[in-house]
Structures are given as C-alpha cells and as structure tokens.
Amino acid sequence: MAEYAESELKRITNLVGYYPYSKTTLMLYNSITDLRQSNVGLNPNRYQTGGDALFLKNKIEIAFEESQVVYKKQITYRLSQQLINDMMYGGSLKEVLQSSYLLRLPEWFVDGVSAYIAEGWSVEMDGYMRDMMEKTKGKKAETVFLRNQKLSGQSVWNYITERYGYTAIQNILNLTRITRDIEIGISSSLNVPYRKFMRDWNTHYLQINTQPTAELISLTKDSQLTRTNRRGLRYSETVFSPDGTKLAYAVNDLGRYKIVVQTVATGKKNTIKHGGYKTPDQKVNYNLPVLAWRDNNTVSVVEEKKGQLVLTGLKLNAPISLVPAFLSKNKPNVTNLSQFSAVNSMHYSEDVKQLVLSAVKKGQTDLFIYRNSKLPEQLTNDIFDEQHPVFLKGSNTIAFASNRWLDSLGTAPAVFNSTVDNYDIFLYNPDKKGYRFKQLTSTISNETQPVAVTNGLLFLSEESGIRSLHRYDFTAGLVGKVSNYLQNIERFDFEQNTGSLVLTASERSRQGIYLVKAFAGTAIETPFKTVRQETLEFRSRQPIIRESLKRNPPIDTTTHKAKTEKLIDVQNYQFDTSEKAPEKTTVIIKNNTAVNNGQNPAEQLQITGPYKYDLRFAIDNVGTGFYIDPLMGFGLTGQVNMSDLFEDHRIRGGAFTTTDFRTTDFYGEYLNLKKRYDLRITYRRQTIFEPLETNYFRYSRHEFKPTVSYPLTHSISIKALPQFISTRRTVVTSLAEADSVSDFFAFGGELVFDNSIVTGINMSEGTRMKIGLMTYKSTSNKQENFGKIYADLRHYQKLHKQIILANRISYGAFVGNAPKNYLLGGMDNWIFSGGGDPVTSEFTAPDVFFMEYALPLRGFSYNQRNGPKHLLYNAELRIPIVQYLFRSPVYSGFFNNLQLIGFFDAGTAYAGTNPFNRNNNYNTQVIGGGGNPFEATVINYRNPFLYGYGFGIRTTLLGVYGKLDVAWNEEDYQKGGPFFHLTMGYDF
C-alpha cells in the first residue's frame, strides 16, 4: 500500500504542479468502526470569536471499507484533496494567514478535482450528468451544482481535460492560488470568459447525453416506494423474502438506521429494528446493516454492537413484550462475527443449512461459509475482492463477483497494486474436487451483484456505460441486456415467482426505492452505448492500432528489454502526453532485505519500519481577535492549540488583556482523550484592576481544575468537576490595609446531553442540555461557603429547508451561607455597550469572581436585574436568506452566511422561592435612614419579568462572525426602544 500511495502522490503532484511543504502522513484503519473511535478532527470549540489561522497538517485518515478497489480510490481521493487544500490554504505562515481571510473555495472546486484525479470519467459522474441533463434540459445549470457538488465538480474537471488537455488543470489551480479567485483562474487559464465557460460545459454534457427517447426509459414516481428523498436518506439492502410476498430494506440517516419490512401486495410497512447514531461530523458506515432472509418470517441482520459485528435473527411474528430485551426469555439468536472487520453481503441456501458471506478479514475481502458449525469456513484467500455471493437455485454452487485475474486454485501473491477495478461473474462449486472456479463473464466493464434465477443469473453490468440488468443463461451460455433505464441501478433483487423487480437508483441525486411489477426480463436487441463508453473503448484499442502501424527496427534482446503495450483499463485510466517508463519501487522489510524491481537506485522507494510511536506535538491553529467582557472590558485575545499526531493529547493556551495590561486572564490546559474517559487539567490566572471611589483595587484568582468526563451513551455523558480556587483582594492605594484572601475547594458534577448536528455557520439541529451542581467550601471561614445549581436546555428545530427555530431555557440558583448574584441584561461580547460597572468597594474577591452574567436579554443594559437566582428564555427564528432564496451555490462567505433573525427574550433575576416573592429587590424600596430618624420600606408589586424582542442580522466578515440586533423592551408593562446591539460570537 505504501508503494501505491507513494506512486499516486508522485502522479498527483505532477498533474497539479505542486509539491507539499511537508510530508504527508497516512493513518490507516481496519474498518470504519475503528476510524470512528479516532480523536482526529474532533474540536469542541469549533467556532472562534475572532480570526482563526489553521495550520494544515498533511494528515489523512483512511478506513478499509469493503474492497481493495474502493480502498485504492479512497487513498487517491484523499491524497488529492489534501494536496489541493495544502496548495490553496497551506504553505508559509504568510500564505496561511492570507488564505484564511481572503480565499473561500466552493465545495465543487476541491472535491471535484480530487474525485476526477481518483476516478476520471466515472460511471457515477456520467450517470448523474445524464440524469440532470434529462431533467433540466440544460436550462438550470445551478441546479446541477446544488444537488451534488462533488459529482458536478468532477464533471467540470472532466470537461476541462477533454476540451483543453490535462495541463489545464495545473494552470487553473496555480492561477487560482495566486489570484485567490476561481473565476479569474479559469478564465485566464483557458482564455475564455467564466460565464461562457460554464455555458460551454453545460452544452457539452447536454449534447453527449441527447439520445433518442426510445432508447432509454426514466424511472417514474408511479413505481417509487419511497417519498421524494429531500433529507438525503440512504437506502440499501433491498431483498425479497423467499416467497416474494415481503420486501426488506434499510434506511440510513447519517448513521441512524432502521430496518423496514413492507408487504408487496398491500404496501403496508413495519419497522422491525432501529440502530446506530446520527453522526454527520464522522465517517458514516453505509455498508451496515446487512440483510438476508433466513425464511419467510425471519430476517438476519449484521450490525455493530459495542465495536463488534454480530449476526442477529429478527422474527417478524414475535409477540410484543414489555420486558427489557436482556431479561426476556425470547432473546433473538445472536452470532458473534468479531473475526471480521466488515461484512459486505450474505445469502442463505434454499435449505437454510448454509450461509455464505463476503467479509473482510486481515485486510482482504474473501468468501466464507457457515455450515453446521459456528465457525466459518474460508473459501477464498487472496488479495482480490470477492463480493455479492449467492447460491444458485437448487444447488450448493455459489455465484459471486470478483476482480481476480488469476484463475487458479492457488492463492494470489499479496500485491496491492495487482488489484484492478474490473469485476466479472464467477462460479464456485464447493462440492467439486480439484478445480472449483468457473468464469462466466469477461469484459472490460464491471459485472457485479448476481441474483439467482431458474437456470441462470441476473446481474449488473456497465457494458453499455449505464449500470443495467443483464441475464446469463446457463443452457445457451449467452449474456443479454434486459433493462434500459436511464439511471444507474445501484442495488436490486428479483423475485421470479411474482416477476417483481426492486431496485435502488438516484433520480436527480435523490436516492429512492423502485418496485417494478411483472418485469419481463427479456433481452433488448437495440445496441446502445454512452459517449463515455464509446470514447473509453476507442482509447483502449489505440495502443494496439499504434503498434500495428509502426515500423520499428529489430531490437537487440541482449541489451534491451522487450516493451509490451497493454490495453488501457477503461474503468481506471489516466491521460499522458508521452510514454513513461513504469515506476518500480524497492521495499525494505524489517530484516533489511530489498526487493529491487529494476528501478534506478536513486529513484528507488525505500520503506522502513515499523517504529514505535513517538509522542510529538505540533501547532494546530492560532486564534487572535478582540473581546468585550462585561466585567473586564475591551481587550485583545490570543490562543494557541497543539496536539500530537493522533490528537489524543492536546495542549491549549490562551490570554486576554486589556489595552493597559492591568486586567488580564491567562489559561493553559492539557487534554488526554486516549481512553473512553476524557481527562482535562486546566490552570487559570485572572486579574481585574478596578478604580472604585478614591482607591484602586486589584482582584486576582488562581484556579486549578481537573475534569473527568465519561460517556454513558453516544449522546449522554457525566462529568466530575473538582476545583481549587484561590482569590485575593488588594487595595493598591493603601499599603496599610492587608490583602483579603479566600481559598475554596469545590466539588461538583454535570450531566450533559447533546444529539445536535451542525448544518452550517451558527446553524444546528437537535437538542443540547446540561445540568450541574457545584459546592464551594472555604478553607478558613464557613460563612463563605456556597453552592450553585444550574441548567441550560437548547433545542434547534428545522421548520423549512434551512430555516431554524432555536429555543433556549436557562436557570441558575446560588445557595448557601454566602450566595452570589446573577446579573441579568445585555449581550455577550457587546461592542459599544457603555454599561455600568457592577463592582463596588464593598465587594470581596469571591463576590467579583463568582458572580455570573445571565445573557442574552436584548433591549436592556447590563445588570438590569440581579439576584441569587435567574430564569431566562430565548427564541430566535434564523433564516439564511441567501441560501434559502437562491438555489445556486454562493461562493461569498459574507452572503452565504448571511442570516436574518427575529427574536424574543424574557427573563428575571430574583431572590426567594419564586420570581413573584414580595421581598425581591426590585419590589422593595427603602426610604430614609442614613442619619434620617425616619426610615420606611415601600413594597411595589411589579411584573418580575423583563421582555425584549426585535430583529437582527448575522454574517461573517474577515473571519469574524458579527451580529447586529435592533431590540425593543418591556418592563413592568412600560415599553421602550429601539436599542442597538452590535456583538460578536455564535449561537444566542
């Protein structure tokens, strides 16, 4: 694999004309399950208030998914993606800082060129453009990009290569890097105005996909079993029951899946299983669950449990039980499949005594069979991929798809480079002695997914350029095409008794399940091939034609090696301007023996190791900006994050200082994320300088805070929060007055729930909640002891498309001998706030450092109400106006992140048991006293709640997310406003 990655990196760098500044590190995992346990890329502080300069590490994570072919494509794709990102955003420190502010590339640009480098003119991309051209008729080019930016971008780069040559790729990329504008990069490199270029691209695909209407048939909504797939759900594992009366399939929503069984005759659906978690920020394993019918009432399911694969039998007619599964006597039959890192497909024999699987073991995709034993028997053991095994009708013979080119009983040499993207259909007879394999098809296209029928097979073939159904007849030995759908078929099943065909396909990049009843399956005589297929087949014959026309002098075999011209694999090719000698490599194994394949010693690839992991730290990013703290005032901020290679260990440091450098806040922390529990150790030093009355006061705090977090489920975790805090109050202008020191030991815990997903800048869906309890014990004076109870609940509800209704409820209460105060009113990071300082000369250091601001309450200034308890409600209707109104991609970060909002805030700070208590400070007014012999207490019964409402705008400018709100307020039934709030930051 290292040889392949090295050769691909060399090819990619030659193609794009850029070499990375540092080495590229590949982090390989046996499965997606292992990859999902990685800490790389997990960032709890995903949003920074100020500018953020990201130092790109040339670090790539790749998981082995289902086959060697997919693995190779992923390696090339991720290498290309990393190299392009490094080219555009990396480099020197100056380039990093400039790119972080000035360059915002659309998704189709980077992902599209990466996909083209990895797959070229692929069947998926060609099918997507054919389908979109059929629907849009070339009149809505923006819709093409909107539905699938990756495939759209791949088609753009394919058009550039076909029209202008592959050298145009590096010209466009380098010019875009210099000018930081893709339109200038494309128009200047190709000498074509950008808009004309896009029209030409659209016209090109419209012309090559204009076919006679009689040739191809588009799938209709009449045969669609599922609704229009606007949520991007993934459908898989469509399989009929043995009697053909039921259909099972899996529905996957970003990792959260359900298994549905539908009655074919009535269309009644029944969900028999839920599983997984919705994780859009992680790699999702869409290969699970794997389904197979054991009998007409039992569905076998391969799924993941606690990081291990298990095979479970689900009974359809099982009685409903209120007893938990682990206490029930009728537990489903579970088989441990922990010896496999992945299972791709499985199938039962007709007598249900055998189960054949295509599974991954030790990095190879081979066939395994379960007979009467609980241990599987391995049928194949080679580097080639064996997929989609099925038993033939009334036989133990197994049909499967494989990319093997060694047709023998012996194991093939484990050479990663020997695998190719060219699958054919094979038979394996386990009862036959000696040679057990038989190859049924042999084309330059892919033939996959065989399904057994009487005296034959149905399978998918790309021979016409469209992934269509073909039939192999055992009696006649003939292969014929039996479907002519316009869309590529992704997966299918066929029930011969009822003539029902079920398939999954994507229509305008929206996947759906289609049921075709009374499918004839007769051969289609009219020959048809796409322009892509004809072009690639023509190019595959070119080497032979060129060789036959040459008149070369005889070659002296004693001094020259014979050169052979090979056919180009039309499923996996690249363009070259001139012939290049094949790159040979030298691999140095642990015993230091070298295998030299004939390459020049100066060019040999030397691979050494393995080596013991060395814990080294490198800078991830540097954040700078300014912040307006309601207590400390305006100041500058800086933050540096460091981590090791796997990001299991992280070090962070940050500082805040006002312009006079008297008020400061420094912190440093270490995180250990290697185990299931997370350990965080934080030290913080804070100093606040306050001129009060005729004196100057300095309040300082030293805090040491270890935190242990343990996940109970995917969404729920608990935290232990011990702390030691030392506070000091110093009267700077009075040397005679001693410092006041208060030290506290704190203990507490927190329960956190979070199933929210990020859908955009300051846009989320789902629920977040935390509930905590803290108690603070003074080391010297019990009268200073206090505690705190707090809760924060947020829910983000999608209303329509990108429109989100965000709601938040927060509550807090200080209790104990010396309760502190909550200050209600204003907004966090409020520019030009002009609020008054709540600190007085009577405040102790704990009073200053433990009081908290309850924010936001728009329409009011800071400290509008205060008390040891608070209750606050916030609601925002967030409308990303440009994304909502315009269907075409928006390249400007300012307009793409532009949001219009309407908001409503309501809150109170109070003392006592409830907000309507008569002893609250806003109800009580003391008149007289202080030398006056008369003193009176006046109690007014006023509305304890403050209300704020209005509208606002949010967007990103030069890396800073800014918010402008216009608010009106209401206090004790008196209205006021408008008030303007200019702030920075995210969420509320």
mmCIF file with all atom_site columns, C-alpha atoms in Angstrom, residues 538-552 565-566 568 576 578-579:
data_model
loop_
_atom_site.group_PDB
_atom_site.id
_atom_site.type_symbol
_atom_site.label_atom_id
_atom_site.label_alt_id
_atom_site.label_comp_id
_atom_site.label_asym_id
_atom_site.label_entity_id
_atom_site.label_seq_id
_atom_site.pdbx_PDB_ins_code
_atom_site.Cartn_x
_atom_site.Cartn_y
_atom_site.Cartn_z
_atom_site.occupancy
_atom_site.B_iso_or_equiv
_atom_site.pdbx_formal_charge
_atom_site.auth_seq_id
_atom_site.auth_comp_id
_atom_site.auth_asym_id
_atom_site.auth_atom_id
_atom_site.pdbx_PDB_model_num
ATOM 1  C CA . PHE A 1 538 ? -11.857 3.557  -28.550 1.00 0.00 ? 538 PHE A CA 1
ATOM 2  C CA . ARG A 1 539 ? -8.937  4.698  -26.409 1.00 0.00 ? 539 ARG A CA 1
ATOM 3  C CA . SER A 1 540 ? -8.412  1.187  -25.091 1.00 0.00 ? 540 SER A CA 1
ATOM 4  C CA . ARG A 1 541 ? -7.844  -0.009 -28.668 1.00 0.00 ? 541 ARG A CA 1
ATOM 5  C CA . GLN A 1 542 ? -5.485  2.812  -29.572 1.00 0.00 ? 542 GLN A CA 1
ATOM 6  C CA . PRO A 1 543 ? -2.265  1.179  -28.289 1.00 0.00 ? 543 PRO A CA 1
ATOM 7  C CA . ILE A 1 544 ? -2.873  -1.868 -30.492 1.00 0.00 ? 544 ILE A CA 1
ATOM 8  C CA . ILE A 1 545 ? -3.576  0.285  -33.542 1.00 0.00 ? 545 ILE A CA 1
ATOM 9  C CA . ARG A 1 546 ? -0.498  2.415  -32.985 1.00 0.00 ? 546 ARG A CA 1
ATOM 10 C CA . GLU A 1 547 ? 1.670   -0.682 -32.565 1.00 0.00 ? 547 GLU A CA 1
ATOM 11 C CA . SER A 1 548 ? 0.416   -2.238 -35.802 1.00 0.00 ? 548 SER A CA 1
ATOM 12 C CA . LEU A 1 549 ? 1.223   0.900  -37.803 1.00 0.00 ? 549 LEU A CA 1
ATOM 13 C CA . LYS A 1 550 ? 4.771   1.257  -36.503 1.00 0.00 ? 550 LYS A CA 1
ATOM 14 C CA . ARG A 1 551 ? 7.792   0.055  -38.422 1.00 0.00 ? 551 ARG A CA 1
ATOM 15 C CA . ASN A 1 552 ? 10.427  -0.431 -35.783 1.00 0.00 ? 552 ASN A CA 1
ATOM 16 C CA . GLU A 1 565 ? 1.794   -2.328 -24.974 1.00 0.00 ? 565 GLU A CA 1
ATOM 17 C CA . LYS A 1 566 ? -1.069  -3.105 -22.621 1.00 0.00 ? 566 LYS A CA 1
ATOM 18 C CA . ILE A 1 568 ? -5.909  0.655  -21.074 1.00 0.00 ? 568 ILE A CA 1
ATOM 19 C CA . ASP A 1 576 ? -0.470  11.041 -20.500 1.00 0.00 ? 576 ASP A CA 1
ATOM 20 C CA . SER A 1 578 ? 4.107   10.823 -23.580 1.00 0.00 ? 578 SER A CA 1
ATOM 21 C CA . GLU A 1 579 ? 5.067   7.355  -22.626 1.00 0.00 ? 579 GLU A CA 1
#
